XYZ file of C-alpha atoms in Angstrom:
571
model
C -0.032 0.010 0.070
C 1.030 3.662 0.735
C 4.722 2.554 1.557
C 5.641 3.730 4.974
C 9.324 4.507 3.842
C 7.865 7.091 1.634
C 6.151 8.848 4.475
C 9.399 9.446 5.948
C 11.178 10.615 2.637
C 8.250 13.003 2.069
C 8.711 14.356 5.661
C 12.259 14.942 5.107
C 11.606 16.718 1.675
C 13.539 13.870 -0.207
C 10.620 12.720 -2.461
C 7.707 14.340 -4.050
C 4.918 12.761 -5.811
C 3.868 13.866 -9.254
C 1.286 16.539 -9.301
C -2.027 16.557 -10.855
C -2.965 18.485 -13.985
C -3.368 22.185 -13.381
C -6.950 23.164 -13.135
C -7.661 19.979 -11.440
C -9.769 20.612 -8.271
C -8.360 18.287 -5.680
C -10.841 16.835 -2.893
C -13.962 17.833 -4.999
C -16.671 16.959 -5.516
C -16.918 16.201 -1.844
C -17.898 12.614 -0.725
C -20.135 11.557 2.275
C -18.972 9.691 5.433
C -20.392 6.549 4.224
C -18.515 6.858 0.844
C -15.383 7.749 2.698
C -15.634 4.699 4.989
C -14.451 1.281 3.792
C -15.074 -1.900 5.657
C -16.111 -1.751 9.391
C -19.130 -3.382 10.816
C -21.405 -4.700 7.892
C -25.220 -4.916 8.265
C -26.787 -8.254 7.809
C -28.541 -7.477 4.549
C -25.243 -6.300 2.968
C -23.087 -9.139 4.416
C -25.596 -11.615 2.706
C -24.484 -10.471 -0.681
C -21.895 -12.146 -2.697
C -20.588 -10.915 -6.281
C -20.236 -13.998 -8.383
C -19.316 -11.852 -11.346
C -19.065 -8.012 -12.200
C -19.199 -6.859 -15.823
C -18.055 -3.243 -15.661
C -18.084 -1.051 -18.726
C -16.347 2.389 -18.138
C -15.742 5.260 -20.491
C -13.199 7.745 -19.210
C -13.273 11.263 -20.397
C -10.186 13.256 -19.530
C -11.510 16.432 -21.108
C -14.362 16.893 -18.690
C -12.770 14.750 -15.835
C -15.828 12.667 -15.865
C -16.693 8.982 -16.374
C -19.759 6.873 -17.762
C -20.374 3.387 -16.627
C -22.680 0.542 -16.746
C -22.067 -2.239 -14.081
C -23.790 -5.513 -14.307
C -23.563 -7.223 -10.952
C -24.541 -10.916 -10.504
C -25.164 -11.242 -6.751
C -25.929 -14.287 -4.750
C -27.540 -13.905 -1.293
C -27.224 -16.068 1.544
C -30.540 -14.447 3.271
C -33.999 -13.400 2.243
C -33.906 -9.758 0.801
C -36.274 -7.300 -0.387
C -33.808 -4.754 -1.264
C -30.082 -4.330 -2.502
C -27.639 -2.120 -0.719
C -24.721 -1.292 -3.146
C -21.957 1.265 -2.391
C -21.604 3.876 -4.980
C -20.503 7.681 -4.540
C -23.643 9.690 -5.029
C -21.502 12.075 -7.173
C -22.088 9.439 -9.886
C -25.814 9.599 -10.234
C -27.794 6.418 -11.642
C -29.534 6.935 -14.634
C -31.268 3.449 -15.007
C -31.456 0.065 -13.097
C -32.588 -3.344 -14.438
C -33.147 -6.322 -12.213
C -32.890 -9.712 -13.967
C -33.554 -7.739 -17.165
C -36.750 -5.677 -15.826
C -36.301 -2.083 -16.080
C -37.034 -0.480 -12.676
C -39.211 2.805 -12.198
C -37.213 5.679 -10.930
C -38.745 5.730 -7.538
C -37.441 2.113 -6.907
C -33.898 3.349 -6.115
C -32.419 6.263 -4.217
C -28.905 7.081 -3.355
C -28.674 9.921 -0.605
C -25.826 9.275 1.196
C -23.498 7.136 -0.958
C -25.339 3.627 -0.419
C -27.433 2.856 -3.376
C -30.930 1.430 -2.154
C -32.539 -0.811 -4.700
C -36.088 -1.930 -4.020
C -36.299 -5.397 -5.696
C -39.264 -6.230 -7.842
C -39.970 -9.354 -5.975
C -38.419 -10.646 -2.742
C -35.605 -13.126 -3.035
C -34.864 -16.187 -0.810
C -31.434 -17.527 0.481
C -29.516 -19.040 -2.390
C -31.102 -16.681 -5.045
C -29.102 -15.008 -7.744
C -30.035 -11.625 -8.625
C -28.456 -9.682 -11.640
C -28.473 -5.857 -11.366
C -27.454 -3.584 -14.287
C -26.640 0.039 -13.005
C -26.013 2.604 -15.487
C -24.247 5.747 -13.943
C -21.799 8.646 -14.395
C -20.788 11.985 -13.505
C -17.628 13.698 -11.921
C -16.047 11.379 -9.536
C -14.076 12.776 -6.422
C -10.550 13.800 -7.142
C -7.799 12.646 -4.837
C -5.965 15.288 -2.862
C -2.709 13.373 -2.421
C -3.048 9.906 -3.899
C -2.376 7.278 -2.593
C -2.636 8.666 0.926
C -6.072 9.508 0.000
C -8.205 8.279 -2.784
C -10.192 9.053 -6.065
C -9.229 9.955 -9.582
C -5.969 11.488 -10.453
C -6.480 13.679 -13.730
C -2.861 14.462 -14.869
C -0.800 15.117 -18.015
C 2.328 13.573 -19.082
C 5.538 15.528 -18.868
C 6.469 17.362 -22.104
C 3.591 16.561 -24.446
C 0.920 16.985 -21.895
C -1.237 13.957 -22.939
C -3.974 12.690 -20.516
C -2.404 10.809 -17.776
C -5.171 9.198 -15.401
C -5.100 6.618 -12.631
C -7.396 5.712 -9.593
C -6.605 4.734 -6.033
C -9.159 3.408 -3.757
C -7.878 1.416 -0.786
C -8.707 4.090 2.080
C -12.222 5.100 0.690
C -13.133 2.227 -1.244
C -14.198 0.856 -4.719
C -17.533 2.862 -4.619
C -15.562 6.007 -5.658
C -15.983 4.718 -9.388
C -18.013 1.785 -9.527
C -21.040 0.334 -7.713
C -19.456 -2.453 -5.469
C -19.611 -3.880 -2.141
C -17.091 -1.989 -0.189
C -15.694 -4.315 2.386
C -12.908 -6.856 1.935
C -15.384 -9.742 1.640
C -17.247 -7.943 -1.212
C -14.433 -9.279 -3.507
C -16.115 -10.493 -6.762
C -15.185 -14.172 -8.064
C -14.731 -12.780 -11.545
C -14.623 -9.327 -13.201
C -14.753 -8.166 -16.751
C -13.562 -4.917 -17.469
C -14.408 -2.896 -20.581
C -12.483 0.530 -20.461
C -12.883 2.887 -23.265
C -10.383 5.670 -23.744
C -9.681 8.586 -26.157
C -7.688 7.804 -29.327
C -4.136 7.172 -28.917
C -4.309 6.212 -25.269
C -3.972 2.866 -23.581
C -5.817 1.422 -20.694
C -3.716 -1.492 -18.874
C -5.749 -2.957 -16.020
C -6.279 -5.951 -13.904
C -6.146 -9.536 -15.168
C -5.798 -10.879 -18.721
C -6.265 -8.788 -22.025
C -8.768 -10.318 -23.957
C -9.061 -7.804 -26.783
C -8.907 -4.374 -27.932
C -11.742 -2.825 -30.063
C -11.137 0.352 -32.097
C -14.345 2.546 -32.322
C -15.283 4.487 -35.505
C -14.050 7.646 -34.000
C -10.457 6.265 -33.031
C -11.540 5.515 -29.291
C -10.451 2.150 -28.012
C -12.155 -0.227 -25.775
C -9.840 -2.601 -23.650
C -11.422 -5.931 -22.359
C -9.887 -7.260 -19.206
C -10.847 -10.292 -17.339
C -9.553 -10.824 -13.861
C -10.396 -13.404 -10.946
C -10.855 -12.574 -7.433
C -9.739 -9.033 -7.188
C -9.916 -7.050 -3.986
C -12.689 -4.505 -4.453
C -10.152 -1.682 -4.142
C -7.755 -3.340 -6.346
C -9.732 -2.789 -9.527
C -7.786 -0.135 -11.264
C -8.229 2.461 -14.064
C -4.751 3.375 -15.860
C -4.995 5.487 -19.017
C -2.116 7.197 -20.807
C 0.159 7.005 -24.015
C 2.057 3.887 -22.903
C 4.788 1.874 -24.198
C 5.341 -1.475 -23.301
C 8.184 -3.822 -22.093
C 7.197 -7.441 -22.091
C 8.929 -10.761 -21.613
C 7.994 -14.315 -20.542
C 9.167 -15.444 -17.262
C 10.135 -18.876 -16.662
C 9.454 -19.690 -13.054
C 11.544 -21.990 -10.687
C 8.140 -24.006 -10.505
C 8.472 -24.936 -14.097
C 5.678 -22.751 -15.526
C 5.831 -19.417 -17.392
C 3.760 -16.349 -17.443
C 4.169 -12.595 -18.860
C 6.017 -9.742 -17.180
C 4.779 -6.450 -18.681
C 5.619 -2.866 -17.847
C 3.547 0.187 -19.140
C 5.658 3.197 -18.951
C 5.688 6.694 -20.374
C 7.430 7.090 -23.759
C 9.943 9.574 -22.650
C 11.462 7.422 -19.999
C 12.479 4.374 -21.852
C 16.165 3.834 -20.525
C 14.792 4.246 -16.730
C 12.075 2.001 -17.552
C 14.284 -0.535 -18.969
C 16.406 -0.508 -15.778
C 13.419 -0.940 -13.566
C 12.106 -3.868 -15.836
C 15.420 -5.627 -15.284
C 14.519 -5.720 -11.555
C 11.238 -7.623 -12.188
C 12.723 -11.164 -12.835
C 15.065 -11.354 -9.774
C 12.379 -9.769 -7.483
C 9.758 -12.391 -8.453
C 12.500 -15.197 -7.893
C 13.021 -14.002 -4.471
C 9.435 -14.045 -3.424
C 8.927 -17.561 -5.071
C 11.883 -18.788 -3.495
C 11.059 -17.464 0.038
C 7.253 -17.780 0.100
C 6.017 -19.676 -3.101
C 4.484 -19.316 -6.579
C 3.273 -16.282 -8.080
C -0.435 -16.479 -7.674
C -1.625 -15.056 -10.911
C 0.240 -16.852 -13.496
C -2.735 -17.544 -15.505
C -3.006 -13.846 -16.094
C 0.166 -11.698 -15.776
C 2.634 -9.832 -13.684
C 1.940 -6.288 -14.593
C 3.088 -2.844 -13.547
C 1.971 0.540 -14.867
C 3.820 3.907 -14.223
C 1.210 6.373 -12.714
C 1.020 10.000 -11.335
C 0.800 8.842 -7.845
C 3.510 7.036 -5.814
C 2.163 3.341 -5.867
C -0.560 0.774 -4.878
C -0.977 -2.936 -5.006
C -3.650 -3.178 -7.838
C -3.667 -6.930 -8.507
C -1.767 -7.837 -11.539
C -1.416 -4.178 -12.417
C 0.563 -2.738 -9.617
C 0.863 1.092 -9.798
C 4.398 2.555 -9.733
C 5.071 6.269 -9.437
C 8.512 6.353 -7.474
C 10.096 8.332 -10.534
C 12.720 5.644 -10.704
C 14.324 6.816 -7.486
C 17.702 5.345 -6.121
C 18.221 4.073 -2.520
C 21.159 2.733 -0.779
C 19.355 -0.553 -0.811
C 20.222 -0.978 -4.465
C 16.641 -1.871 -5.642
C 13.360 0.143 -6.155
C 11.596 -0.279 -2.844
C 8.118 0.887 -4.152
C 8.244 -1.490 -7.011
C 9.487 -4.364 -4.621
C 7.168 -3.407 -1.973
C 3.782 -3.270 -4.143
C 4.767 -6.623 -5.782
C 4.901 -8.355 -2.205
C 1.247 -7.411 -2.085
C 0.565 -9.914 -4.674
C 1.018 -12.531 -1.751
C 0.363 -10.508 1.036
C -2.963 -8.696 0.299
C -4.110 -10.242 -3.018
C -3.498 -13.945 -2.677
C -4.036 -13.762 1.162
C -6.410 -11.078 2.069
C -7.648 -10.002 5.440
C -11.400 -10.222 5.905
C -11.381 -7.436 8.661
C -9.075 -4.302 8.404
C -8.202 -4.750 11.849
C -5.740 -7.565 10.543
C -4.330 -4.928 8.231
C -0.727 -5.746 9.605
C -0.830 -9.141 7.807
C -0.727 -7.136 4.628
C 1.627 -4.462 5.392
C 3.727 -5.968 8.191
C 4.746 -8.719 5.981
C 5.250 -6.958 2.782
C 7.393 -4.398 4.632
C 9.538 -7.233 6.192
C 9.997 -8.701 2.572
C 12.161 -5.681 1.982
C 15.126 -6.201 4.380
C 14.717 -9.833 3.544
C 15.180 -9.072 -0.151
C 18.055 -7.062 0.672
C 19.482 -9.999 3.039
C 18.925 -12.154 -0.074
C 20.732 -9.972 -2.328
C 23.667 -8.646 -0.241
C 23.667 -10.472 2.968
C 23.224 -9.597 6.559
C 24.818 -5.979 6.827
C 22.152 -4.586 4.537
C 19.473 -6.317 6.396
C 20.633 -5.079 9.595
C 20.543 -1.592 8.244
C 17.085 -1.638 7.068
C 15.724 -3.055 10.303
C 17.699 -0.415 12.217
C 15.871 2.225 10.037
C 12.268 0.519 10.666
C 13.070 0.494 14.388
C 13.523 4.087 14.678
C 9.899 4.776 12.989
C 7.946 2.439 15.648
C 5.831 4.592 17.437
C 3.689 2.254 19.886
C 0.716 4.678 20.083
C -2.091 1.915 19.809
C -2.056 -1.883 19.527
C -1.606 -3.280 16.255
C -4.712 -5.327 16.656
C -7.586 -4.315 18.432
C -10.001 -7.355 18.249
C -12.649 -5.318 16.909
C -14.239 -4.837 13.297
C -12.630 -1.629 11.933
C -12.705 0.537 8.740
C -9.456 0.873 6.859
C -9.122 4.375 8.138
C -9.533 3.426 11.667
C -6.473 1.373 11.301
C -4.425 3.442 9.037
C -5.110 6.941 10.645
C -3.248 7.299 13.619
C -5.468 10.470 14.474
C -8.408 8.243 14.627
C -6.945 5.770 17.310
C -5.331 3.529 14.853
C -1.699 1.873 14.866
C -0.916 3.925 11.512
C 2.388 3.143 10.217
C 3.155 0.647 13.020
C 1.304 -1.886 10.667
C 4.498 -1.641 8.544
C 7.578 -0.876 10.840
C 6.390 -2.651 14.037
C 4.684 -5.505 11.893
C 8.020 -6.297 10.276
C 9.749 -6.085 13.624
C 7.335 -8.503 15.326
C 7.995 -10.962 12.290
C 11.757 -10.338 12.658
C 11.592 -11.360 16.297
C 9.208 -14.307 15.567
C 11.691 -15.609 12.877
C 14.470 -15.450 15.798
C 12.235 -17.342 18.284
C 10.981 -20.306 16.051
C 13.633 -20.236 13.400
C 13.726 -20.114 9.667
C 12.134 -23.423 8.764
C 9.050 -22.876 10.936
C 8.724 -19.320 10.348
C 8.508 -19.725 6.487
C 6.424 -22.812 6.720
C 3.784 -20.822 8.947
C 4.065 -17.948 6.220
C 3.297 -20.357 3.484
C 0.330 -21.731 5.408
C -1.148 -18.179 5.786
C -0.562 -17.327 2.347
C -1.666 -20.330 0.442
C -3.594 -22.377 3.016
C -1.134 -25.163 2.857
C 2.589 -25.934 3.289
C 3.289 -27.130 -0.147
C 1.932 -24.554 -2.711
C 2.500 -25.325 -6.356
C 0.972 -23.699 -9.331
C -2.740 -24.934 -9.471
C -3.149 -26.314 -6.091
C -4.242 -23.277 -4.217
C -6.702 -20.333 -4.456
C -7.044 -16.906 -3.077
C -8.146 -16.934 0.634
C -9.033 -14.759 3.510
C -7.139 -14.881 6.665
C -7.254 -13.324 10.274
C -4.673 -12.636 12.898
C -6.222 -15.467 14.972
C -5.538 -17.742 12.447
C -2.094 -16.885 11.846
C -1.464 -17.380 15.557
C -3.022 -20.923 15.488
C -0.917 -21.659 12.344
C 2.337 -20.641 14.147
C 1.387 -22.832 17.240
C 0.331 -25.652 15.058
C 3.878 -25.552 13.184
C 5.821 -25.036 16.134
C 3.915 -27.204 18.502
C 4.206 -24.434 21.057
C 1.787 -22.136 23.055
C 2.990 -18.767 21.760
C 0.196 -16.610 22.945
C 2.306 -14.425 25.293
C 4.335 -13.578 22.127
C 1.324 -12.336 20.247
C -0.478 -10.825 23.189
C 2.631 -8.542 23.840
C 3.297 -7.465 20.388
C 0.051 -7.342 18.727
C -2.524 -6.700 21.392
C -0.438 -4.185 23.396
C 0.873 -0.895 22.523
C 3.759 -0.513 25.079
C 6.868 -2.686 24.031
C 8.292 -5.201 26.576
C 10.924 -3.768 28.823
C 14.029 -5.911 29.479
C 15.155 -4.748 33.142
C 18.810 -5.518 34.056
C 20.614 -5.547 37.442
C 24.074 -6.472 38.241
C 25.622 -7.188 41.584
C 28.868 -8.719 41.982
C 28.798 -11.963 39.814
C 24.982 -11.920 39.413
C 23.318 -10.665 36.454
C 19.516 -10.439 36.813
C 17.065 -10.142 33.756
C 13.315 -9.494 33.940
C 10.890 -8.612 31.432
C 8.441 -5.755 32.332
C 5.151 -5.927 30.379
C 1.874 -4.038 30.804
C -0.225 -5.561 33.719
C 2.960 -7.664 34.224
C 1.875 -10.321 31.670
C 4.132 -13.329 31.383
C 6.665 -12.764 28.541
C 9.370 -15.819 28.376
C 11.246 -14.449 25.509
C 14.846 -15.761 25.354
C 17.528 -13.307 25.330
C 21.015 -13.924 23.785
C 23.777 -11.920 25.234
C 27.795 -11.902 25.284
C 30.182 -12.127 28.292
C 33.485 -10.560 27.291
C 32.607 -11.484 23.691
C 31.499 -14.967 24.369
C 28.011 -15.909 23.394
C 25.362 -16.987 25.948
C 21.518 -17.277 26.245
C 19.162 -16.499 29.051
C 16.080 -18.734 28.475
C 13.932 -16.408 30.757
C 11.476 -19.159 31.707
C 8.964 -17.286 33.801
C 10.001 -13.981 32.148
C 13.139 -13.763 34.486
C 16.334 -15.323 35.098
C 19.511 -14.737 37.359
C 22.933 -15.614 35.827
C 26.516 -15.980 37.027
C 29.017 -13.844 35.265
C 32.415 -12.718 36.162
C 32.287 -9.502 37.982
C 33.246 -6.513 35.936
C 32.710 -8.541 32.856
C 31.564 -6.609 29.601
C 28.066 -7.467 28.805
C 26.207 -7.078 25.652
C 22.321 -7.886 25.679
C 20.975 -8.979 22.325
C 23.913 -8.143 20.294
C 22.382 -8.968 16.997
C 19.112 -6.941 17.800
C 16.654 -9.879 17.486
C 14.237 -8.876 20.043
C 11.845 -5.950 19.714
C 11.847 -4.218 22.931
C 11.649 -0.861 24.670
C 15.038 1.290 24.253
C 15.956 4.433 26.145
C 18.360 5.394 23.040
C 15.453 5.021 20.466
C 13.219 6.875 22.570
C 15.553 9.667 23.167
C 16.386 9.887 19.297
C 12.681 10.069 18.543
C 12.055 12.845 21.076
C 15.050 14.735 19.631
C 14.042 14.204 16.164
C 10.398 15.407 16.735
C 11.697 18.640 17.979
C 13.941 19.401 15.114
């Protein structure tokens, strides 16, 4: 998602996203609270709906900053219903609705607040299928600062000023530009996209390209088909793109296309980024498992915003920035979401850290895979300085995306990235690589032995991940997850020395048990405190030089980190 590293770069003035076109009114037209809310508690009559299929035809009109669309939704219900509740921004007024082919009278629907209410011509019972064809259009909400907020980005290309358009929707949701079920389980099984754009422009999108039709006036319609995309993943990308393409031969024996759509004036830089595609995919396949969408593609498109994990068409707008890690961290991060977010999706935004914590941790892991332990340690140290501990990573409640992502709303904010990555780093130390990566594969694929064709996209929860870890390790690690996920404050390792006695004790909120082992050195010689019961007294030579946790394996409170953070906040 909105990569946390870029937050810090922006704050330091070291990175700047590309700006929208002049004359664009960002933040308008305004949206309602319901449209801005994505996920959260779902009423029974909305939760009863499942999207078997979406056929979405959208014409994008850059000259007027408007769209026209027809969404045909094939909905299955698990409960009796007399109405449909469909999420759609009221800035996109509906002109007609057909239910199972029958045209509804105008008084049979309304949309005062961003939730389209459709009175069904007849009641439906559990198990019935209803097809709703909804024609709509208008001026969609314009993002203020995509991807940190959402909407349309109407921009123009550098130099020749051709239309360059993109969407982001993770925070506010899919209803910004199409009628949808705006909660994680609102994911459709199959989507057909027909995107019509002005002559000379291309429209790369999710899934597999089936055909491109040229209309009489030169406009083109791009027909894409995608399976099981997250509602916010469906994306519009329009521009005068050029393509780089190759077939990738996977370590699992199959092949699939790698495609990058880029702006023509940036060919040399685009080729350099494209050279990173294959080794990055190989890393993920070696460490985690098969790329999940081999029947479609691995696609990336250059966008006028920084980036987003739109399934099989990841948005990239990092302007080919270089970092000491030696790889493009926006590209690498968003690609990781194909596993952590798209293949494995959280059913409740409260578990958002499973998307972002894992994907963030894949960055130092990739650095370690490329260069070794030193680069890994440097990146983990950067992450450690950004942990804020203002709220628990997981609340145990059903939450909206913004309730989690926005610290001002009481959420953990960027800790789902940085602290999430450090929780995984410490867990890996505690249980070892073999068990850590087996648990990760089970979380992502639902099985320990993924191969192309033997898994499907799945929903996951924090509770399930904890169960998986405990099954894989054969250990009750509830204390670990309670301390790191469900508490804001970090465990504090308290130390006392008296003569030849070294006393170590973990201090936690409410004095909860925390038997985390601690490595240490005595005059350079390695030792370990098992910390059974959360404390241990050891005999060491009086006056010996002690270094606790010399390799920084354990996430814990640090006086020096807190002092640095306070100093940095006052600069």
